[in-house]
Coordinates of C-alpha atoms and ligand atoms in Angstrom, one line a residue:
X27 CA 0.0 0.0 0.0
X28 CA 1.9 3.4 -1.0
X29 CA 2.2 5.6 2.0
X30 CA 1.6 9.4 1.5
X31 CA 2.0 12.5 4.1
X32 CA -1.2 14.1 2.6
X33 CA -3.6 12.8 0.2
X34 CA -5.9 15.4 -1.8
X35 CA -9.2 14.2 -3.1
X36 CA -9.8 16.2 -6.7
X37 CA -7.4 18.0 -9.0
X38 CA -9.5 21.7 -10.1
X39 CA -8.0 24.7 -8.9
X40 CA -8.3 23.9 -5.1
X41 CA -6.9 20.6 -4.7
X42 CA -3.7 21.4 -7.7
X43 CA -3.0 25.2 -5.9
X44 CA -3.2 23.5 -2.7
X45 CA -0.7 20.8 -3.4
X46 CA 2.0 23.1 -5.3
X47 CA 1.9 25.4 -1.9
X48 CA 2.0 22.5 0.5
X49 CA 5.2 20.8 -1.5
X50 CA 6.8 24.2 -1.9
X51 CA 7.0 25.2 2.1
X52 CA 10.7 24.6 3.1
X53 CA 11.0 22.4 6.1
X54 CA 7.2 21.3 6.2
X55 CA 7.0 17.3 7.6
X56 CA 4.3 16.7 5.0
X57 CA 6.8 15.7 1.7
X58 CA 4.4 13.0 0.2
X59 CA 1.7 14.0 -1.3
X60 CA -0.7 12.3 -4.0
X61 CA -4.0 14.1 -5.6
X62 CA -6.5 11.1 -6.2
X63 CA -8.9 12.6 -9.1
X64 CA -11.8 10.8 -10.8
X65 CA -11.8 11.9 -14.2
X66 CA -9.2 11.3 -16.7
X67 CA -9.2 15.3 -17.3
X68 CA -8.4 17.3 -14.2
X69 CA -10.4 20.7 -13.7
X70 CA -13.3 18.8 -16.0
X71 CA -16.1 19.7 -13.7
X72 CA -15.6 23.5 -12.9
X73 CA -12.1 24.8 -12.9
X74 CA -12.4 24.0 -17.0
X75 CA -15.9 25.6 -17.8
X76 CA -15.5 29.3 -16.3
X77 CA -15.8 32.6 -17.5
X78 CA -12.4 33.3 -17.0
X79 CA -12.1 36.8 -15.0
X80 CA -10.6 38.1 -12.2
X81 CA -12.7 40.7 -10.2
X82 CA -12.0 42.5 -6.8
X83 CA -15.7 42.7 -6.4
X84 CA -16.9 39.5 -7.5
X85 CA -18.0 37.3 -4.7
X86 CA -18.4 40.3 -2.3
X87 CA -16.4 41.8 0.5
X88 CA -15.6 39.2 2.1
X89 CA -13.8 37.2 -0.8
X90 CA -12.0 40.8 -2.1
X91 CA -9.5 39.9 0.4
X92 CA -8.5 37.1 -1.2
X93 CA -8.8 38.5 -4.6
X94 CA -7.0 41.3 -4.5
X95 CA -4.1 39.0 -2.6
X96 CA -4.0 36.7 -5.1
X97 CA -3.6 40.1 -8.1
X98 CA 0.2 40.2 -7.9
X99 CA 0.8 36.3 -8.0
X100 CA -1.5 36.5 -11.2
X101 CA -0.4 39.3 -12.7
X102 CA 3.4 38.6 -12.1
X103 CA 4.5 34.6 -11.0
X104 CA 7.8 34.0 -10.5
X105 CA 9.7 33.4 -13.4
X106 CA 10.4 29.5 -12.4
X107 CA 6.8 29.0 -12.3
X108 CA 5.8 30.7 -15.1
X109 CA 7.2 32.9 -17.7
X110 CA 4.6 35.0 -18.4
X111 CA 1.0 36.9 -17.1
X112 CA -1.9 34.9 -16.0
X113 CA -3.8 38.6 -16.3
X114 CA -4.7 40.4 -19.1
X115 CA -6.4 43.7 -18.1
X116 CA -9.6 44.3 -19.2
X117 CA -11.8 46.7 -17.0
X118 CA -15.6 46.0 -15.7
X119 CA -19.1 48.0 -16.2
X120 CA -21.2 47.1 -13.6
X121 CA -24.5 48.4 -15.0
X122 CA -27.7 49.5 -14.1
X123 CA -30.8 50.6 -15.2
X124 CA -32.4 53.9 -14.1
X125 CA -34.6 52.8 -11.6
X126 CA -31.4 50.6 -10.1
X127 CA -29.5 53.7 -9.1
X128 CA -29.7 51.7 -5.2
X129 CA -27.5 48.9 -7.0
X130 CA -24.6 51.7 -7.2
X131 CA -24.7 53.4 -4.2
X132 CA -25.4 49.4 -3.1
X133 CA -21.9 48.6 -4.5
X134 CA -20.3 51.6 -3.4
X135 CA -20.7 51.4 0.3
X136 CA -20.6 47.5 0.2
X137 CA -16.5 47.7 -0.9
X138 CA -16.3 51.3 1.5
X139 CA -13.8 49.4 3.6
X140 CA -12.3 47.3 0.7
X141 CA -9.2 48.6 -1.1
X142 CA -10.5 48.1 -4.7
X143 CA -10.6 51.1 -6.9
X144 CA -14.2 51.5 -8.0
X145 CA -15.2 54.8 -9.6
X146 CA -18.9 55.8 -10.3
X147 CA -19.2 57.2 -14.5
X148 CA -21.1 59.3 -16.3
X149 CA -23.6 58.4 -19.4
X150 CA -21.6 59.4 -21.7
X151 CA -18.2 57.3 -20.3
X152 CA -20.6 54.3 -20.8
X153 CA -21.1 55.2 -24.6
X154 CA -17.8 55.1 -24.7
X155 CA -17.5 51.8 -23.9
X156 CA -20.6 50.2 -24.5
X157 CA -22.1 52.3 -28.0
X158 CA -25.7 51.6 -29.2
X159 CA -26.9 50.6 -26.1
X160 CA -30.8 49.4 -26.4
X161 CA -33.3 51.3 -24.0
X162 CA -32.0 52.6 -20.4
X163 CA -29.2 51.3 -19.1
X164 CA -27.5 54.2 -18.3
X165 CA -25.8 54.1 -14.8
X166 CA -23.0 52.0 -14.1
X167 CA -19.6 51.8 -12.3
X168 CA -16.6 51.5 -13.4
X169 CA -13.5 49.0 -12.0
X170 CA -10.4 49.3 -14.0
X171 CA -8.5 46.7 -12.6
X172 CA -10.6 43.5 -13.5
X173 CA -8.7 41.3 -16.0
X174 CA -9.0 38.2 -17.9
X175 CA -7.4 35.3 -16.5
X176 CA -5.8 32.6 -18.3
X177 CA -7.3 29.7 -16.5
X178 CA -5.3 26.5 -18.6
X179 CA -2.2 28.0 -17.8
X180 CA -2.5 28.4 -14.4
X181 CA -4.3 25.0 -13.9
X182 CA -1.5 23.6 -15.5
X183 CA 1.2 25.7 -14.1
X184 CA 0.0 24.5 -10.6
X185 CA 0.3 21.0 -11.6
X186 CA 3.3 20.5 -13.6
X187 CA 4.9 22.9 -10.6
X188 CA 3.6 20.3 -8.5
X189 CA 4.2 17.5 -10.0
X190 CA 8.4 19.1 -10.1
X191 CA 8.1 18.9 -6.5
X192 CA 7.0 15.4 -6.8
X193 CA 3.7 15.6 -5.9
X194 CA 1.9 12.6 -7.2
X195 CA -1.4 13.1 -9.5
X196 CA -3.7 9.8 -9.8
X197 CA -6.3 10.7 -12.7
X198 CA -8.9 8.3 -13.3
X199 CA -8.7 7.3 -9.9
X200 CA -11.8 7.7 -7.7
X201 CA -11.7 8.0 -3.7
X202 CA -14.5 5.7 -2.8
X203 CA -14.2 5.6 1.1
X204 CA -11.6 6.3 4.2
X205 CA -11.0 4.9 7.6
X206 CA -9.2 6.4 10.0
X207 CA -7.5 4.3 12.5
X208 CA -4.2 4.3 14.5
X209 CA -3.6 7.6 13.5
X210 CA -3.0 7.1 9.9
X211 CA -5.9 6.8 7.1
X212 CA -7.0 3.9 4.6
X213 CA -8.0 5.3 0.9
X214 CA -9.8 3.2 -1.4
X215 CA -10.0 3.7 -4.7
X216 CA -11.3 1.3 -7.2
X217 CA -7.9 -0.1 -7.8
X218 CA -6.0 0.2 -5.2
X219 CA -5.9 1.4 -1.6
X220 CA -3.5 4.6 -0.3
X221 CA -2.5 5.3 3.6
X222 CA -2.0 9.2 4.5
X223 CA -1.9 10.7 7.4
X224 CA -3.9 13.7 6.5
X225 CA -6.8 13.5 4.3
X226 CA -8.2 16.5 2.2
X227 CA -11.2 17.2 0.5
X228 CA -11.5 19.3 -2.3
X229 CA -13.3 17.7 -4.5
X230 CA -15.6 20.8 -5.0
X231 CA -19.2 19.6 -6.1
X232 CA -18.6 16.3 -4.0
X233 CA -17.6 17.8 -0.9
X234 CA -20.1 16.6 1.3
X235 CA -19.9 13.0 -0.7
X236 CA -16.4 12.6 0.2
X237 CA -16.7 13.8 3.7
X238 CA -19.6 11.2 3.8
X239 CA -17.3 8.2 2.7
X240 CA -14.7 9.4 4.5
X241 CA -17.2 9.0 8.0
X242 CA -16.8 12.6 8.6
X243 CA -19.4 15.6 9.4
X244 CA -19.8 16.9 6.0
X245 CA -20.2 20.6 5.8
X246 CA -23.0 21.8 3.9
X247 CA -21.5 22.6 0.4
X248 CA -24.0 22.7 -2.5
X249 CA -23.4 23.1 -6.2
X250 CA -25.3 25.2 -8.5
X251 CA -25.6 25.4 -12.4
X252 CA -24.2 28.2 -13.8
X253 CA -24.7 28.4 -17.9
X254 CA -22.3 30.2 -20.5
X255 CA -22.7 30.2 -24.3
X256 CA -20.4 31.5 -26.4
X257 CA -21.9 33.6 -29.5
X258 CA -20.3 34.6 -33.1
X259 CA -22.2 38.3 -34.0
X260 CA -22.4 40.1 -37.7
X261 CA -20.5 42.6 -36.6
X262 CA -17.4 43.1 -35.4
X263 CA -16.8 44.3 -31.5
X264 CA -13.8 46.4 -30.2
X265 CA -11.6 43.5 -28.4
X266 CA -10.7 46.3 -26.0
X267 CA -14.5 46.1 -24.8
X268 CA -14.6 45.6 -21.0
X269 CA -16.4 42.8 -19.2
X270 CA -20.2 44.0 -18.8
X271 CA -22.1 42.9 -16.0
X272 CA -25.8 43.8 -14.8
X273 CA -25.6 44.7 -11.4
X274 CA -29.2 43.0 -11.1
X275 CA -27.4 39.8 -11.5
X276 CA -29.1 38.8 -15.0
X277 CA -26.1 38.5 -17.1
X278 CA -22.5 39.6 -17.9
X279 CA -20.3 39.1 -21.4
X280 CA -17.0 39.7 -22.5
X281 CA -16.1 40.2 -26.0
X282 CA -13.6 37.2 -27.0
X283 CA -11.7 38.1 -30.3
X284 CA -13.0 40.5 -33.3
X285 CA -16.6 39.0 -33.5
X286 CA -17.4 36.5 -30.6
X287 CA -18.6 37.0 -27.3
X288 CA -18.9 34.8 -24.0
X289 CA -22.5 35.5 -22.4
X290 CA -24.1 34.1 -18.9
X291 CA -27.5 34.3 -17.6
X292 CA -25.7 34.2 -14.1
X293 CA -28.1 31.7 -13.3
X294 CA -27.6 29.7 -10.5
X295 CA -29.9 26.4 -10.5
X296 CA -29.5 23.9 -7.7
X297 CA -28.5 20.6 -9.1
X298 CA -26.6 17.5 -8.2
X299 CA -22.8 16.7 -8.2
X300 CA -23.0 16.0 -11.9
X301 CA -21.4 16.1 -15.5
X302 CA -23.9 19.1 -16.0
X303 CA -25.1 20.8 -19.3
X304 CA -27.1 23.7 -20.1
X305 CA -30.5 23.8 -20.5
X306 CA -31.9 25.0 -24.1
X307 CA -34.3 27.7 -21.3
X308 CA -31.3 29.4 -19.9
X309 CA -29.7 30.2 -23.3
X310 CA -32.4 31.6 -24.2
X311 CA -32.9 33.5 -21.4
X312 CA -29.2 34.7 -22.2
X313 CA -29.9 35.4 -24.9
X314 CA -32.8 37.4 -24.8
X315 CA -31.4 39.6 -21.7
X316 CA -28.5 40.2 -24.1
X317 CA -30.9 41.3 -26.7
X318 CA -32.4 43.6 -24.3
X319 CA -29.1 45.8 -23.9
X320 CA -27.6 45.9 -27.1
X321 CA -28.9 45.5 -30.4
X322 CA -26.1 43.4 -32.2
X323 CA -27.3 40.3 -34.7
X324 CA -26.1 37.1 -33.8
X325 CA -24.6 34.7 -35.9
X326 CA -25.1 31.1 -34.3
X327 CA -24.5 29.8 -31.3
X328 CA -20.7 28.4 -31.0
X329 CA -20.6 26.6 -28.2
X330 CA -22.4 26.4 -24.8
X331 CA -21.6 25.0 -21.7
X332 CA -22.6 24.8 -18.0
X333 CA -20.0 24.0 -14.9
X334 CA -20.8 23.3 -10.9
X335 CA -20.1 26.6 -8.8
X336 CA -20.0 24.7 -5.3
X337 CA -21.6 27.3 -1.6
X338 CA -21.3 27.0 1.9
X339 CA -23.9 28.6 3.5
X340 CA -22.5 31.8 3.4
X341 CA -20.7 31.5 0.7
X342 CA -17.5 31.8 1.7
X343 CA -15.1 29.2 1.5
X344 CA -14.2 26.5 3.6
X345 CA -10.5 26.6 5.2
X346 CA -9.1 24.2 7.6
X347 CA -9.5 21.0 9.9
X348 CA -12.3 19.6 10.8
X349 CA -14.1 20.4 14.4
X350 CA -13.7 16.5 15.6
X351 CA -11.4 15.0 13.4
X352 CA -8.0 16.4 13.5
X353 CA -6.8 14.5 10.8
X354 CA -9.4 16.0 8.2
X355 CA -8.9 19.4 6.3
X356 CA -11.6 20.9 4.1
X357 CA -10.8 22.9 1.0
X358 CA -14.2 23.5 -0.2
X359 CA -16.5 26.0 -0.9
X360 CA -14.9 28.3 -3.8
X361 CA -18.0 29.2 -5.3
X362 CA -17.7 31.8 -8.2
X363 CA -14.2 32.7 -7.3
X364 CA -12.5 29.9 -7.3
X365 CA -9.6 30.5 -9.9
X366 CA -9.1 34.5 -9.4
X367 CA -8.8 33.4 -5.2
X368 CA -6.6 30.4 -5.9
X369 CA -2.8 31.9 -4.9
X370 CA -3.7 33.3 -1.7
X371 CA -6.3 30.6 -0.7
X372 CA -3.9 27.8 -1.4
X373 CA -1.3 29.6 0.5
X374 CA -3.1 30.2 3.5
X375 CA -4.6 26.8 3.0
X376 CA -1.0 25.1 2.9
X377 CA 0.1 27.3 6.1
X378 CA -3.0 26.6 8.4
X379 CA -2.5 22.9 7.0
X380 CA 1.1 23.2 8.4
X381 CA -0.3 24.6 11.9
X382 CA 1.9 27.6 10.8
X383 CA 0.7 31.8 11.2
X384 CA -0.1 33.1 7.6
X385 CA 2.6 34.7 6.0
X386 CA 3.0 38.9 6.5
X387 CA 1.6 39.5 3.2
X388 CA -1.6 37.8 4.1
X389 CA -2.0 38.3 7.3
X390 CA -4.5 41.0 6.8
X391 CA -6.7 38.4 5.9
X392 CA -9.4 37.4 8.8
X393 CA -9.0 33.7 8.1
X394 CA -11.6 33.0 10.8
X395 CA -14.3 33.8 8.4
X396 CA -13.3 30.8 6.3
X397 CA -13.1 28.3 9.4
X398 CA -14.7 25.0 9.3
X399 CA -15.6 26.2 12.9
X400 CA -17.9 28.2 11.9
X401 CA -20.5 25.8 11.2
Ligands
FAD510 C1 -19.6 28.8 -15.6 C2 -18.7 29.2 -14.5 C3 -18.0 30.4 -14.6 C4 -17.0 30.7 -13.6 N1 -16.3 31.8 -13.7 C5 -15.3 32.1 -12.8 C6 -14.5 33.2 -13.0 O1 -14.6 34.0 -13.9 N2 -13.5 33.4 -12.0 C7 -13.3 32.6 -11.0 O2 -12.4 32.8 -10.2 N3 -14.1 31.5 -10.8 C8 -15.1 31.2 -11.7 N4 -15.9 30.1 -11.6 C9 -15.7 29.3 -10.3 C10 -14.5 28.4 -10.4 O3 -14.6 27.7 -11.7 C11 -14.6 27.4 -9.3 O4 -14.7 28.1 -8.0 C12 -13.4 26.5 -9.2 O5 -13.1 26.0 -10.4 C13 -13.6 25.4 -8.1 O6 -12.4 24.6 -8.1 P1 -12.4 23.3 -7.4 O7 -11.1 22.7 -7.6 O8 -13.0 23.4 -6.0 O9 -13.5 22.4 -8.2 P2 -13.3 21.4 -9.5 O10 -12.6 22.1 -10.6 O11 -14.7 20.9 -9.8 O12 -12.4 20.3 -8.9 C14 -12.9 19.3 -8.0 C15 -12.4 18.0 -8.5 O13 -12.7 17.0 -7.6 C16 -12.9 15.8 -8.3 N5 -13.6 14.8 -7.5 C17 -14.8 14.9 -6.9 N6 -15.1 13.8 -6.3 C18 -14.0 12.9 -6.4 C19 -13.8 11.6 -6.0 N7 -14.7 10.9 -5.3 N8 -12.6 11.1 -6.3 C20 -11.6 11.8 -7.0 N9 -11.9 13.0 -7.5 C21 -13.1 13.6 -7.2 C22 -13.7 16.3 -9.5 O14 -13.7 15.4 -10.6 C23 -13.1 17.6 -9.8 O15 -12.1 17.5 -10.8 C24 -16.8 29.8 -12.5 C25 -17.5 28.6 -12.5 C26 -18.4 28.2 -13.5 C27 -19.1 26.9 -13.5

């Protein structure tokens, strides 16, 4: 039976971050580690299908911390991780109609005590950047600093920087139940069975499964639809065009190339741990809303997709050891803001994992409000 110091359940975003940050602390006792993931792919289920963006505002005040954190990892790795940007700047309009102005002032004093420049604009800055706009949405704000994120590279980044720190990654390779006993756990997997001394879930949609197979408490984590079709227009759109997004929450797009766009509904449709797909009723519904701010002609439909977006309660993430088993960390929990809060979650994730205080740079960050203790 191979013998690991930590074994991961899932390779997305959480689980790959996690294990990169946990091999790359100098002097940590935990070496051995091994991510168990049941599809052949990794990041199949939700780290592959999302829109792609990094936002300080996104996920509220409580996840900006983490955010903005995780900005100068993104926007500048190390060289030995990755030669290049995983941002490409882009900008936001959060829009409103005229009878929304309370969704600015709304936003405004929600991220008063955030450090995220946010700037209220003017009609006519809005024609600027959104031209020929149908009927009356005419208020919006303005966040320069949201970018896109290239969300491959980084996934893959994380693991093959792993994987050089010989961290082991079993795809194909489902966890089907754990036993604690003697201080060490039993993993089964189909094919074979794995011992580790610490066992962690972040395995995203199947959270509370895995916690359940594993004979632990699970904490309430429940996935959502959330639907994205990508549309080719007659027309050609400035690339430069920032990501739009209804502060109503019915819909945002970004402009992908000369003449393509990504568009979402924002839906959020409580489903099962699932290989999930959009429903022909939420395109539409995309579609129509997109209809209803801007009068471009659409092509065809591309492509469309829908991916699991995975809440606690109060939808914050899930950090650290279990209440009653010691031996347990949750990783869970990272919602719609799972990729643009992966650096600084998987480092304090890796530090609290280590029983060590969160580096200076984060330590501004109120990790209680991400404890497992909480529930
Ligand atoms: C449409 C959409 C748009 C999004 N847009 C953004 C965005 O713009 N910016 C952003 O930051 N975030 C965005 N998100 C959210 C982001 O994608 C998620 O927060 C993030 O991918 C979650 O990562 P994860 O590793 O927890 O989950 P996952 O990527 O789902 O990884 C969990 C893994 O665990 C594996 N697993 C589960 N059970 C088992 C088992 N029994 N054995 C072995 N493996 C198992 C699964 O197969 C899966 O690969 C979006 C999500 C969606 C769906």
């Amino acid at each position: 039976m191979q013998d690991y110091d930590i074994i991961i359940v899932g390779a997305g975003i959480a689980g790959t971050s996690l294990a990169y940050e946990l091999a790359n602390i100098e002097h940590s006792p935990y070496k051995k580690i091994c991510i168990l993931e049941q599809e052949y792919a990794p990041g199949y289920h939700a780290t592959g299908r999302s829109a792609a963006f990094w936002s300080q505002t996104y996920g509220g005040p409580d996840i900006e911390p983490l955010t903005s954190a995780s900005g100068e990892f993104l926007r500048n790795p190390p060289k030995k991780f990755y030669d290049g940007s995983f941002l490409n700047n882009r900008g936001a309009l959060n829009i409103a109609r005229t009878n929304q102005t309370h969704l600015i002032t709304d936003m405004i004093d929600n991220f008063s005590d955030n450090a995220v420049e946010l700037q209220s604009v003017k009609e006519s800055y809005i024609d600027s950047l959104l031209p020929n706009r149908n009927n009356d949405w005419n208020y919006a704000i303005w966040e320069p600093g949201c970018s896109d994120i290239d969300v491959a590279a980084l996934h893959y980044a994380y693991m093959s920087n792993a994987k050089k720190l010989e961290v082991d990654i079993k795809c194909s390779c489902t966890f089907d139940s754990a036993f604690y006993d003697n201080g060490r756990w039993t993993i089964n997997t189909p094919k074979q069975s794995y011992r580790a001394q610490i066992l962690v879930n972040a395995a995203g949609a199947w959270a509370r499964d895995v916690a359940l197979k594993s004979n632990v408490k699970p904490i309430d984590i429940k996935p959502f639809r959330r639907t994205m079709v990508e549309l080719e227009l007659d027309q050609d759109i400035s690339i430069n065009m920032p990501l739009i997004i209804a502060l109503d929450g019915s819909f945002y797009f970004k402009v992908m190339g000369r003449n393509h766009i990504w568009l979402s509904p924002h839906d959020e449709i409580a489903c099962d741990a699932a290989d999930v797909a959009p429903e022909e009723i939420d395109i539409a519904i995309a579609i129509d809303r997109f209809q209803n701010i801007v009068d471009w002609k659409i092509k065809r439909i591309v492509r469309k997709w829908a991916g699991l977006r995975s809440f606690s309660k109060d939808r914050l993430p899930v950090i650290g050891y279990d209440v009653r088993q010691p031996n347990y960390f949750f990783y869970v929990g990272q919602g719609g803001f799972g990729i643009q809060t992966s650096p600084a979650a998987a480092k304090i994730a890796a530090q609290i994992l280590n029983k060590k205080p969160v580096a200076d740079n984060l330590s501004h960050i109120d990790i209680n409000k991400y404890s497992p203790n909480r529930f």
